[in-house]
mmCIF file of C-alpha atoms in Angstrom:
data_model
loop_
_atom_site.group_PDB
_atom_site.id
_atom_site.type_symbol
_atom_site.label_atom_id
_atom_site.label_comp_id
_atom_site.label_asym_id
_atom_site.label_seq_id
_atom_site.Cartn_x
_atom_site.Cartn_y
_atom_site.Cartn_z
ATOM 1 C CA UNK A 8 -19.791 -37.642 -3.993
ATOM 2 C CA UNK A 9 -20.015 -41.124 -2.486
ATOM 3 C CA UNK A 10 -22.651 -41.898 0.147
ATOM 4 C CA UNK A 11 -19.997 -42.527 2.813
ATOM 5 C CA UNK A 12 -18.233 -39.271 2.028
ATOM 6 C CA UNK A 13 -21.523 -37.406 2.066
ATOM 7 C CA UNK A 14 -22.396 -38.877 5.461
ATOM 8 C CA UNK A 15 -18.918 -37.959 6.738
ATOM 9 C CA UNK A 16 -19.399 -34.335 5.689
ATOM 10 C CA UNK A 17 -22.824 -34.257 7.354
ATOM 11 C CA UNK A 18 -21.358 -35.695 10.537
ATOM 12 C CA UNK A 19 -18.694 -32.952 10.473
ATOM 13 C CA UNK A 20 -21.340 -30.258 10.203
ATOM 14 C CA UNK A 21 -23.397 -31.787 13.006
ATOM 15 C CA UNK A 22 -20.295 -32.108 15.173
ATOM 16 C CA UNK A 23 -19.563 -28.423 14.655
ATOM 17 C CA UNK A 24 -23.145 -27.481 15.488
ATOM 18 C CA UNK A 25 -23.052 -29.521 18.680
ATOM 19 C CA UNK A 26 -19.743 -27.946 19.689
ATOM 20 C CA UNK A 27 -21.131 -24.460 19.046
ATOM 21 C CA UNK A 28 -24.226 -25.214 21.069
ATOM 22 C CA UNK A 29 -22.111 -26.514 23.936
ATOM 23 C CA UNK A 30 -20.052 -23.313 23.878
ATOM 24 C CA UNK A 31 -23.162 -21.114 23.770
ATOM 25 C CA UNK A 32 -24.781 -22.917 26.694
ATOM 26 C CA UNK A 33 -21.595 -22.795 28.746
ATOM 27 C CA UNK A 34 -21.267 -19.044 28.150
ATOM 28 C CA UNK A 35 -24.948 -18.479 28.972
ATOM 29 C CA UNK A 36 -24.799 -20.282 32.307
ATOM 30 C CA UNK A 37 -21.473 -18.741 33.279
ATOM 31 C CA UNK A 38 -22.891 -15.289 32.554
ATOM 32 C CA UNK A 39 -25.993 -16.023 34.653
ATOM 33 C CA UNK A 40 -23.813 -17.256 37.521
ATOM 34 C CA UNK A 41 -21.694 -14.100 37.398
ATOM 35 C CA UNK A 42 -24.821 -11.904 37.453
ATOM 36 C CA UNK A 43 -26.075 -13.719 40.560
ATOM 37 C CA UNK A 44 -22.635 -13.314 42.139
ATOM 38 C CA UNK A 45 -22.696 -9.611 41.260
ATOM 39 C CA UNK A 46 -26.097 -9.139 42.909
ATOM 40 C CA UNK A 47 -24.861 -10.787 46.112
ATOM 41 C CA UNK A 48 -21.796 -8.531 46.167
ATOM 42 C CA UNK A 49 -23.942 -5.446 45.521
ATOM 43 C CA UNK A 50 -26.135 -6.217 48.505
ATOM 44 C CA UNK A 51 -23.023 -6.821 50.616
ATOM 45 C CA UNK A 52 -21.709 -3.365 49.706
ATOM 46 C CA UNK A 53 -18.646 -4.782 47.909
ATOM 47 C CA UNK A 54 -18.990 -2.628 44.843
ATOM 48 C CA UNK A 55 -15.544 -3.172 43.295
ATOM 49 C CA UNK A 56 -16.019 -6.932 43.288
ATOM 50 C CA UNK A 57 -19.604 -6.597 42.043
ATOM 51 C CA UNK A 58 -18.349 -4.454 39.178
ATOM 52 C CA UNK A 59 -15.876 -7.172 38.166
ATOM 53 C CA UNK A 60 -18.543 -9.884 38.309
ATOM 54 C CA UNK A 61 -20.895 -7.930 36.038
ATOM 55 C CA UNK A 62 -18.043 -7.195 33.620
ATOM 56 C CA UNK A 63 -17.272 -10.914 33.412
ATOM 57 C CA UNK A 64 -20.954 -11.601 32.678
ATOM 58 C CA UNK A 65 -20.932 -9.037 29.891
ATOM 59 C CA UNK A 66 -17.744 -10.536 28.441
ATOM 60 C CA UNK A 67 -19.773 -13.681 27.727
ATOM 61 C CA UNK A 68 -22.096 -11.604 25.561
ATOM 62 C CA UNK A 69 -25.262 -13.026 27.140
ATOM 63 C CA UNK A 70 -27.693 -10.510 28.608
ATOM 64 C CA UNK A 71 -31.046 -11.922 27.418
ATOM 65 C CA UNK A 72 -33.161 -12.958 30.383
ATOM 66 C CA UNK A 73 -34.739 -15.846 28.519
ATOM 67 C CA UNK A 74 -32.515 -18.868 27.911
ATOM 68 C CA UNK A 75 -35.095 -20.537 25.606
ATOM 69 C CA UNK A 76 -35.474 -17.372 23.501
ATOM 70 C CA UNK A 77 -31.689 -17.045 23.340
ATOM 71 C CA UNK A 78 -31.357 -20.663 22.194
ATOM 72 C CA UNK A 79 -34.113 -20.212 19.622
ATOM 73 C CA UNK A 80 -32.170 -17.314 18.135
ATOM 74 C CA UNK A 81 -28.942 -19.319 18.211
ATOM 75 C CA UNK A 82 -30.553 -22.266 16.435
ATOM 76 C CA UNK A 83 -32.171 -20.105 13.789
ATOM 77 C CA UNK A 84 -28.974 -18.130 13.306
ATOM 78 C CA UNK A 85 -26.783 -21.261 13.324
ATOM 79 C CA UNK A 86 -24.962 -20.155 16.441
ATOM 80 C CA UNK A 87 -25.257 -16.436 15.660
ATOM 81 C CA UNK A 88 -28.050 -14.868 17.769
ATOM 82 C CA UNK A 89 -27.623 -11.461 16.114
ATOM 83 C CA UNK A 90 -28.190 -12.986 12.684
ATOM 84 C CA UNK A 91 -31.547 -14.327 13.842
ATOM 85 C CA UNK A 92 -32.726 -11.127 15.510
ATOM 86 C CA UNK A 93 -34.521 -10.049 12.348
ATOM 87 C CA UNK A 94 -36.662 -13.174 12.412
ATOM 88 C CA UNK A 95 -38.143 -12.208 15.757
ATOM 89 C CA UNK A 96 -38.316 -8.552 14.747
ATOM 90 C CA UNK A 97 -40.779 -9.497 11.997
ATOM 91 C CA UNK A 98 -43.442 -10.105 14.639
ATOM 92 C CA UNK A 99 -42.895 -6.605 15.982
ATOM 93 C CA UNK A 100 -43.103 -5.095 12.511
ATOM 94 C CA UNK A 101 -46.495 -6.695 11.966
ATOM 95 C CA UNK A 102 -47.855 -4.731 14.945
ATOM 96 C CA UNK A 103 -46.079 -1.474 14.174
ATOM 97 C CA UNK A 104 -47.688 1.629 15.655
ATOM 98 C CA UNK A 105 -47.558 5.177 14.354
ATOM 99 C CA UNK A 106 -44.992 6.037 17.050
ATOM 100 C CA UNK A 107 -42.683 3.150 16.128
ATOM 101 C CA UNK A 108 -42.882 4.138 12.460
ATOM 102 C CA UNK A 109 -41.983 7.708 13.454
ATOM 103 C CA UNK A 110 -39.007 6.483 15.497
ATOM 104 C CA UNK A 111 -37.805 4.251 12.676
ATOM 105 C CA UNK A 112 -38.022 7.173 10.249
ATOM 106 C CA UNK A 113 -36.140 9.490 12.627
ATOM 107 C CA UNK A 114 -33.352 6.962 13.177
ATOM 108 C CA UNK A 115 -33.025 6.491 9.420
ATOM 109 C CA UNK A 116 -32.532 10.250 9.074
ATOM 110 C CA UNK A 117 -30.049 10.247 11.947
ATOM 111 C CA UNK A 118 -27.873 7.475 10.546
ATOM 112 C CA UNK A 119 -27.917 9.071 7.111
ATOM 113 C CA UNK A 120 -26.311 12.164 8.668
ATOM 114 C CA UNK A 121 -29.398 14.408 8.850
ATOM 115 C CA UNK A 122 -29.419 14.794 12.646
ATOM 116 C CA UNK A 123 -31.512 17.974 12.831
ATOM 117 C CA UNK A 124 -34.264 16.485 10.656
ATOM 118 C CA UNK A 125 -34.243 13.371 12.844
ATOM 119 C CA UNK A 126 -34.688 15.410 16.017
ATOM 120 C CA UNK A 127 -37.397 17.519 14.417
ATOM 121 C CA UNK A 128 -39.248 14.403 13.312
ATOM 122 C CA UNK A 129 -39.345 13.155 16.911
ATOM 123 C CA UNK A 130 -40.476 16.567 18.181
ATOM 124 C CA UNK A 131 -43.301 16.519 15.635
ATOM 125 C CA UNK A 132 -44.256 13.058 16.809
ATOM 126 C CA UNK A 133 -44.320 14.185 20.448
ATOM 127 C CA UNK A 134 -46.664 17.050 19.609
ATOM 128 C CA UNK A 135 -49.057 14.556 18.053
ATOM 129 C CA UNK A 136 -48.617 11.986 20.814
ATOM 130 C CA UNK A 137 -47.261 13.676 23.973
ATOM 131 C CA UNK A 138 -47.967 10.637 26.182
ATOM 132 C CA UNK A 139 -45.697 8.241 24.273
ATOM 133 C CA UNK A 140 -42.774 7.404 26.537
ATOM 134 C CA UNK A 141 -40.786 5.843 23.698
ATOM 135 C CA UNK A 142 -40.780 9.073 21.672
ATOM 136 C CA UNK A 143 -39.408 10.981 24.670
ATOM 137 C CA UNK A 144 -36.776 8.309 25.227
ATOM 138 C CA UNK A 145 -35.575 8.278 21.624
ATOM 139 C CA UNK A 146 -35.410 12.073 21.471
ATOM 140 C CA UNK A 147 -33.419 12.085 24.713
ATOM 141 C CA UNK A 148 -30.946 9.607 23.263
ATOM 142 C CA UNK A 149 -30.388 11.690 20.142
ATOM 143 C CA UNK A 150 -29.938 14.819 22.270
ATOM 144 C CA UNK A 151 -27.413 12.957 24.406
ATOM 145 C CA UNK A 152 -25.411 12.159 21.275
ATOM 146 C CA UNK A 153 -25.234 15.923 20.676
ATOM 147 C CA UNK A 154 -24.172 16.430 24.312
ATOM 148 C CA UNK A 155 -27.372 18.360 25.055
ATOM 149 C CA UNK A 156 -27.615 16.639 28.418
ATOM 150 C CA UNK A 157 -29.935 19.051 30.198
ATOM 151 C CA UNK A 158 -32.754 18.717 27.685
ATOM 152 C CA UNK A 159 -32.049 15.001 27.315
ATOM 153 C CA UNK A 160 -32.556 14.527 31.045
ATOM 154 C CA UNK A 161 -35.910 16.305 30.781
ATOM 155 C CA UNK A 162 -36.968 13.896 28.024
ATOM 156 C CA UNK A 163 -35.916 10.856 30.067
ATOM 157 C CA UNK A 164 -37.700 12.241 33.130
ATOM 158 C CA UNK A 165 -40.858 12.712 31.097
ATOM 159 C CA UNK A 166 -40.588 9.158 29.740
ATOM 160 C CA UNK A 167 -40.388 7.814 33.309
ATOM 161 C CA UNK A 168 -43.304 10.013 34.408
ATOM 162 C CA UNK A 169 -45.406 8.470 31.627
ATOM 163 C CA UNK A 170 -44.171 4.925 32.228
ATOM 164 C CA UNK A 171 -42.710 4.386 35.680
ATOM 165 C CA UNK A 172 -41.342 0.987 34.713
ATOM 166 C CA UNK A 173 -39.603 2.000 31.480
ATOM 167 C CA UNK A 174 -36.248 0.374 32.104
ATOM 168 C CA UNK A 175 -34.218 2.067 29.366
ATOM 169 C CA UNK A 176 -35.563 5.487 30.363
ATOM 170 C CA UNK A 177 -34.519 4.831 33.967
ATOM 171 C CA UNK A 178 -31.022 3.798 32.864
ATOM 172 C CA UNK A 179 -30.675 6.800 30.571
ATOM 173 C CA UNK A 180 -31.882 9.123 33.313
ATOM 174 C CA UNK A 181 -29.308 7.622 35.679
ATOM 175 C CA UNK A 182 -26.544 8.230 33.131
ATOM 176 C CA UNK A 183 -27.554 11.887 32.911
ATOM 177 C CA UNK A 184 -27.347 12.095 36.694
ATOM 178 C CA UNK A 185 -23.857 10.659 36.479
ATOM 179 C CA UNK A 186 -22.830 13.264 33.899
ATOM 180 C CA UNK A 187 -23.828 16.085 36.280
ATOM 181 C CA UNK A 188 -21.996 14.295 39.101
ATOM 182 C CA UNK A 189 -25.056 13.177 41.078
ATOM 183 C CA UNK A 190 -24.336 9.463 41.568
ATOM 184 C CA UNK A 191 -26.695 9.232 44.562
ATOM 185 C CA UNK A 192 -29.615 10.141 42.267
ATOM 186 C CA UNK A 193 -28.313 7.723 39.640
ATOM 187 C CA UNK A 194 -28.405 4.928 42.234
ATOM 188 C CA UNK A 195 -32.120 5.489 42.831
ATOM 189 C CA UNK A 196 -32.981 5.217 39.140
ATOM 190 C CA UNK A 197 -30.688 2.252 38.539
ATOM 191 C CA UNK A 198 -32.064 0.364 41.517
ATOM 192 C CA UNK A 199 -35.542 0.660 40.003
ATOM 193 C CA UNK A 200 -34.184 -0.490 36.641
ATOM 194 C CA UNK A 201 -32.405 -3.436 38.258
ATOM 195 C CA UNK A 202 -35.659 -4.522 39.888
ATOM 196 C CA UNK A 203 -37.247 -4.571 36.449
ATOM 197 C CA UNK A 204 -34.356 -6.475 34.810
ATOM 198 C CA UNK A 205 -32.296 -8.249 37.475
ATOM 199 C CA UNK A 206 -30.709 -10.488 34.811
ATOM 200 C CA UNK A 207 -29.160 -7.535 32.957
ATOM 201 C CA UNK A 208 -25.418 -7.410 33.644
ATOM 202 C CA UNK A 209 -25.144 -3.929 32.126
ATOM 203 C CA UNK A 210 -27.580 -2.462 34.637
ATOM 204 C CA UNK A 211 -25.854 -4.301 37.469
ATOM 205 C CA UNK A 212 -22.508 -2.885 36.368
ATOM 206 C CA UNK A 213 -23.834 0.671 36.196
ATOM 207 C CA UNK A 214 -25.452 0.277 39.609
ATOM 208 C CA UNK A 215 -22.172 -0.937 41.140
ATOM 209 C CA UNK A 216 -20.283 1.992 39.603
ATOM 210 C CA UNK A 217 -22.889 4.553 40.722
ATOM 211 C CA UNK A 218 -22.992 3.145 44.262
ATOM 212 C CA UNK A 219 -19.198 3.256 44.515
ATOM 213 C CA UNK A 220 -19.107 6.866 43.281
ATOM 214 C CA UNK A 221 -21.887 7.887 45.676
ATOM 215 C CA UNK A 222 -20.029 6.295 48.596
ATOM 216 C CA UNK A 223 -16.846 8.153 47.626
ATOM 217 C CA UNK A 224 -18.858 11.399 47.822
ATOM 218 C CA UNK A 225 -19.825 10.512 51.383
ATOM 219 C CA UNK A 226 -23.373 9.315 50.724
ATOM 220 C CA UNK A 227 -24.723 6.400 52.749
ATOM 221 C CA UNK A 228 -25.704 3.740 50.231
ATOM 222 C CA UNK A 229 -27.721 0.661 51.093
ATOM 223 C CA UNK A 230 -28.763 -1.467 48.124
ATOM 224 C CA UNK A 231 -31.402 -4.180 47.910
ATOM 225 C CA UNK A 232 -30.766 -5.579 44.440
ATOM 226 C CA UNK A 233 -33.066 -8.326 43.172
ATOM 227 C CA UNK A 234 -31.800 -11.817 42.334
ATOM 228 C CA UNK A 235 -32.615 -12.965 38.767
ATOM 229 C CA UNK A 236 -34.851 -15.992 38.392
ATOM 230 C CA UNK A 237 -33.865 -19.190 36.610
ATOM 231 C CA UNK A 238 -33.229 -18.146 32.977
ATOM 232 C CA UNK A 239 -34.804 -21.371 31.715
ATOM 233 C CA UNK A 240 -38.215 -20.645 33.247
ATOM 234 C CA UNK A 241 -39.733 -18.263 30.775
ATOM 235 C CA UNK A 242 -43.036 -18.861 29.023
ATOM 236 C CA UNK A 243 -42.350 -16.419 26.192
ATOM 237 C CA UNK A 244 -38.983 -17.982 25.435
ATOM 238 C CA UNK A 245 -40.393 -21.508 25.717
ATOM 239 C CA UNK A 246 -43.020 -20.578 23.149
ATOM 240 C CA UNK A 247 -40.398 -19.200 20.735
ATOM 241 C CA UNK A 248 -38.114 -22.215 21.094
ATOM 242 C CA UNK A 249 -41.016 -24.664 20.799
ATOM 243 C CA UNK A 250 -41.948 -23.221 17.412
ATOM 244 C CA UNK A 251 -38.352 -23.545 16.191
ATOM 245 C CA UNK A 252 -38.265 -27.187 17.269
ATOM 246 C CA UNK A 253 -41.767 -27.808 15.919
ATOM 247 C CA UNK A 254 -40.586 -26.677 12.475
ATOM 248 C CA UNK A 255 -37.504 -28.927 12.649
ATOM 249 C CA UNK A 256 -37.636 -31.452 15.529
ATOM 250 C CA UNK A 257 -34.156 -32.731 14.670
ATOM 251 C CA UNK A 258 -32.781 -29.606 16.379
ATOM 252 C CA UNK A 259 -33.213 -31.686 19.542
ATOM 253 C CA UNK A 260 -30.293 -33.819 18.336
ATOM 254 C CA UNK A 261 -27.945 -30.898 18.960
ATOM 255 C CA UNK A 262 -28.893 -30.901 22.653
ATOM 256 C CA UNK A 263 -28.875 -34.662 23.097
ATOM 257 C CA UNK A 264 -25.438 -34.923 21.506
ATOM 258 C CA UNK A 265 -23.930 -32.833 24.317
ATOM 259 C CA UNK A 266 -21.558 -34.953 26.427
ATOM 260 C CA UNK A 267 -23.041 -35.763 29.827
ATOM 261 C CA UNK A 268 -20.265 -34.031 31.726
ATOM 262 C CA UNK A 269 -20.816 -30.794 29.782
ATOM 263 C CA UNK A 270 -24.612 -30.740 29.946
ATOM 264 C CA UNK A 271 -26.703 -29.239 32.698
ATOM 265 C CA UNK A 272 -29.902 -30.979 33.810
ATOM 266 C CA UNK A 273 -31.619 -27.593 33.654
ATOM 267 C CA UNK A 274 -31.110 -27.614 29.876
ATOM 268 C CA UNK A 275 -33.046 -30.841 29.455
ATOM 269 C CA UNK A 276 -35.773 -29.794 31.891
ATOM 270 C CA UNK A 277 -36.196 -26.649 29.781
ATOM 271 C CA UNK A 278 -36.110 -28.693 26.571
ATOM 272 C CA UNK A 279 -38.777 -31.050 27.915
ATOM 273 C CA UNK A 280 -41.045 -28.110 28.720
ATOM 274 C CA UNK A 281 -40.427 -26.789 25.206
ATOM 275 C CA UNK A 282 -41.402 -30.085 23.577
ATOM 276 C CA UNK A 283 -44.499 -30.315 25.755
ATOM 277 C CA UNK A 284 -45.511 -26.854 24.539
ATOM 278 C CA UNK A 285 -45.123 -27.969 20.916
ATOM 279 C CA UNK A 286 -47.081 -31.163 21.619
ATOM 280 C CA UNK A 287 -49.849 -29.087 23.163
ATOM 281 C CA UNK A 288 -50.376 -27.583 19.712
ATOM 282 C CA UNK A 289 -49.746 -30.825 17.789
ATOM 283 C CA UNK A 290 -50.603 -33.860 19.954
ATOM 284 C CA UNK A 291 -50.578 -36.168 16.904
ATOM 285 C CA UNK A 292 -47.022 -35.261 15.870
ATOM 286 C CA UNK A 293 -45.169 -38.586 16.166
ATOM 287 C CA UNK A 294 -41.693 -37.111 15.850
ATOM 288 C CA UNK A 295 -42.287 -34.680 18.711
ATOM 289 C CA UNK A 296 -43.360 -37.579 20.935
ATOM 290 C CA UNK A 297 -40.194 -39.445 19.926
ATOM 291 C CA UNK A 298 -37.924 -36.513 20.789
ATOM 292 C CA UNK A 299 -39.827 -35.932 24.014
ATOM 293 C CA UNK A 300 -39.114 -39.557 24.913
ATOM 294 C CA UNK A 301 -35.415 -39.123 24.217
ATOM 295 C CA UNK A 302 -35.222 -36.086 26.505
ATOM 296 C CA UNK A 303 -37.094 -37.959 29.234
ATOM 297 C CA UNK A 304 -34.586 -40.793 28.874
ATOM 298 C CA UNK A 305 -31.718 -38.305 29.251
ATOM 299 C CA UNK A 306 -33.376 -37.126 32.472
ATOM 300 C CA UNK A 307 -33.494 -40.721 33.741
ATOM 301 C CA UNK A 308 -37.275 -41.038 33.392
ATOM 302 C CA UNK A 309 -37.306 -44.245 31.344
ATOM 303 C CA UNK A 310 -40.912 -45.157 32.137
ATOM 304 C CA UNK A 311 -42.182 -41.832 30.803
ATOM 305 C CA UNK A 312 -39.779 -42.126 27.863
ATOM 306 C CA UNK A 313 -41.328 -45.485 26.940
ATOM 307 C CA UNK A 314 -44.819 -43.990 27.068
ATOM 308 C CA UNK A 315 -43.857 -41.155 24.702
ATOM 309 C CA UNK A 316 -42.196 -43.476 22.194
ATOM 310 C CA UNK A 317 -45.129 -45.908 22.332
ATOM 311 C CA UNK A 318 -47.391 -42.956 21.544
ATOM 312 C CA UNK A 319 -45.137 -42.121 18.579
ATOM 313 C CA UNK A 320 -45.445 -45.637 17.103
ATOM 314 C CA UNK A 321 -49.162 -45.679 17.844
ATOM 315 C CA UNK A 322 -49.464 -42.602 15.624
ATOM 316 C CA UNK A 323 -47.009 -43.984 13.044
ATOM 317 C CA UNK A 324 -46.512 -47.783 13.297
ATOM 318 C CA UNK A 325 -43.590 -47.641 10.826
ATOM 319 C CA UNK A 326 -41.634 -44.982 12.759
ATOM 320 C CA UNK A 327 -38.357 -46.900 12.890
ATOM 321 C CA UNK A 328 -36.428 -44.479 15.103
ATOM 322 C CA UNK A 329 -39.080 -44.690 17.818
ATOM 323 C CA UNK A 330 -39.190 -48.496 17.526
ATOM 324 C CA UNK A 331 -35.396 -48.699 17.897
ATOM 325 C CA UNK A 332 -35.511 -46.333 20.870
ATOM 326 C CA UNK A 333 -38.163 -48.535 22.467
ATOM 327 C CA UNK A 334 -35.956 -51.574 21.907
ATOM 328 C CA UNK A 335 -33.137 -49.878 23.802
ATOM 329 C CA UNK A 336 -35.407 -48.613 26.590
ATOM 330 C CA UNK A 337 -37.061 -51.997 27.148
ATOM 331 C CA UNK A 338 -33.645 -53.657 27.220
ATOM 332 C CA UNK A 339 -32.461 -51.148 29.850
ATOM 333 C CA UNK A 340 -35.535 -51.890 31.962
ATOM 334 C CA UNK A 341 -35.084 -55.702 31.724
ATOM 335 C CA UNK A 342 -38.052 -56.258 29.423
ATOM 336 C CA UNK A 343 -36.237 -58.382 26.851
ATOM 337 C CA UNK A 344 -39.344 -59.769 25.151
ATOM 338 C CA UNK A 345 -40.768 -56.278 24.578
ATOM 339 C CA UNK A 346 -37.369 -55.047 23.380
ATOM 340 C CA UNK A 347 -37.147 -57.932 20.919
ATOM 341 C CA UNK A 348 -40.567 -57.346 19.379
ATOM 342 C CA UNK A 349 -39.889 -53.610 18.923
ATOM 343 C CA UNK A 350 -36.570 -54.221 17.142
ATOM 344 C CA UNK A 351 -38.155 -56.918 14.972
ATOM 345 C CA UNK A 352 -40.860 -54.422 14.011
ATOM 346 C CA UNK A 353 -38.200 -51.784 13.254
ATOM 347 C CA UNK A 354 -36.400 -54.172 10.870
ATOM 348 C CA UNK A 355 -39.693 -55.127 9.233
ATOM 349 C CA UNK A 356 -40.370 -51.406 8.720
ATOM 350 C CA UNK A 357 -37.048 -50.963 6.907
ATOM 351 C CA UNK A 358 -34.416 -50.415 9.624
ATOM 352 C CA UNK A 359 -31.885 -52.763 8.009
ATOM 353 C CA UNK A 360 -28.956 -51.468 10.058
ATOM 354 C CA UNK A 361 -26.004 -53.408 11.405
ATOM 355 C CA UNK A 362 -26.347 -52.010 14.930
ATOM 356 C CA UNK A 363 -30.049 -52.935 15.073
ATOM 357 C CA UNK A 364 -29.259 -56.547 14.117
ATOM 358 C CA UNK A 365 -26.449 -56.568 16.675
ATOM 359 C CA UNK A 366 -28.799 -55.356 19.457
ATOM 360 C CA UNK A 367 -31.388 -57.921 18.374
ATOM 361 C CA UNK A 368 -28.733 -60.649 18.428
ATOM 362 C CA UNK A 369 -27.843 -59.723 21.997
ATOM 363 C CA UNK A 370 -31.489 -59.992 23.019
ATOM 364 C CA UNK A 371 -31.873 -63.397 21.356
ATOM 365 C CA UNK A 372 -28.662 -64.586 23.021
ATOM 366 C CA UNK A 373 -29.764 -63.396 26.468
ATOM 367 C CA UNK A 374 -33.079 -65.256 26.035
ATOM 368 C CA UNK A 375 -31.269 -68.479 25.060
ATOM 369 C CA UNK A 376 -32.239 -68.286 21.395
ATOM 370 C CA UNK A 377 -28.749 -69.081 20.079
ATOM 371 C CA UNK A 378 -29.752 -69.893 16.492
ATOM 372 C CA UNK A 379 -31.602 -66.597 16.110
ATOM 373 C CA UNK A 380 -28.722 -64.734 17.752
ATOM 374 C CA UNK A 381 -26.233 -66.285 15.309
ATOM 375 C CA UNK A 382 -28.446 -65.297 12.374
ATOM 376 C CA UNK A 383 -28.778 -61.701 13.637
ATOM 377 C CA UNK A 384 -25.016 -61.296 14.149
ATOM 378 C CA UNK A 385 -24.316 -62.699 10.686
ATOM 379 C CA UNK A 386 -26.822 -60.285 9.202
ATOM 380 C CA UNK A 387 -25.070 -57.399 10.982
ATOM 381 C CA UNK A 388 -21.749 -58.525 9.496
ATOM 382 C CA UNK A 389 -23.227 -58.775 5.990
ATOM 383 C CA UNK A 390 -24.152 -55.105 6.288
ATOM 384 C CA UNK A 391 -20.861 -54.105 7.933
ATOM 385 C CA UNK A 392 -18.095 -56.699 7.677
ATOM 386 C CA UNK A 393 -15.880 -54.647 10.049
ATOM 387 C CA UNK A 394 -18.358 -54.626 12.931
ATOM 388 C CA UNK A 395 -15.996 -55.888 15.642
ATOM 389 C CA UNK A 396 -18.614 -56.171 18.397
ATOM 390 C CA UNK A 397 -20.775 -58.395 16.158
ATOM 391 C CA UNK A 398 -17.722 -60.520 15.239
ATOM 392 C CA UNK A 399 -16.810 -61.036 18.883
ATOM 393 C CA UNK A 400 -20.415 -61.806 19.867
ATOM 394 C CA UNK A 401 -20.734 -64.349 17.051
ATOM 395 C CA UNK A 402 -17.473 -66.080 17.973
ATOM 396 C CA UNK A 403 -18.522 -66.251 21.628
ATOM 397 C CA UNK A 404 -21.713 -68.186 20.862
ATOM 398 C CA UNK A 405 -21.629 -71.928 21.611
ATOM 399 C CA UNK A 406 -21.080 -74.186 18.600
ATOM 400 C CA UNK A 407 -24.185 -75.206 16.677
#
């Protein structure tokens, strides 16, 4: 395969990745907006409309509270968060407890068709560890699948008694209340669950449905649902995403390639925080400083962007991408002499690219160095004889 064809194929793959990322981000923010809308409608007592808002949020398939963690999974799974779930699950497996091993064993029995053995395994586990809320929850779920709702509700109740903030136990308990036609009780449990996970569209939907049913039964319902916080402000997710980017900093390219009109400033603020977290662990990582500078530039903070890129070339004086970025930044901030020296250094370090010579020619021209400008444009055309901008710039120079 020729070099040009190879580069074309790579560009196609990158283009697809950027398009996927754009779609994922759009869906994530639209889902978050619908959840916030749903919460407002819940508190206003407009349960039908709240139900529709939460359904729209769920249609986007985004219920993870943490935007950074969601993006980390998407990047690792190449746009498929579910495919990357196992990567994060490995950390859980390393800290597996006796109860989690028991649950995993019981679920294996259940899915292999041995339901009674699965239930018995969980009962045995509860006898050994009666204060484990998760064992009660899992047993309740299996009993629910067998339509043994009365005992299942007892298990969920016990799970909540052990752990008052166990969100899934609260939701499951509410569903049991709904089955026995007690939506007013379901509302109480779901409101507690919603306080724990205000970002969760599923819980919001169930709360809207329970409140509507309770009202239809004549109950006076007054909700105070919590508003979810900004999904990008999450230390756990930032940590996960920072390690993904630390392993392959070029992932940042996927974000920076997003068209301005389709990108949200919150994305780049989150990305900056992520890069800062990675730099906190590796302050001498030149490439991280370079990418940090590019994000700062996207946020309009050119002075800070210059500082980060200067730090990158201080660590690695031959880092051509950072030198080229500095050339562009200094040119944008009317520091032509500094821009010129950085591009000259980039070329000396091996950046023999037509666009770099073209930019350098422009700087020479603007500083009145016509001979040097002519030489730079000609060099650009030797590398790429179809470079129209360089042709036009060369022809526009005054005669020698």
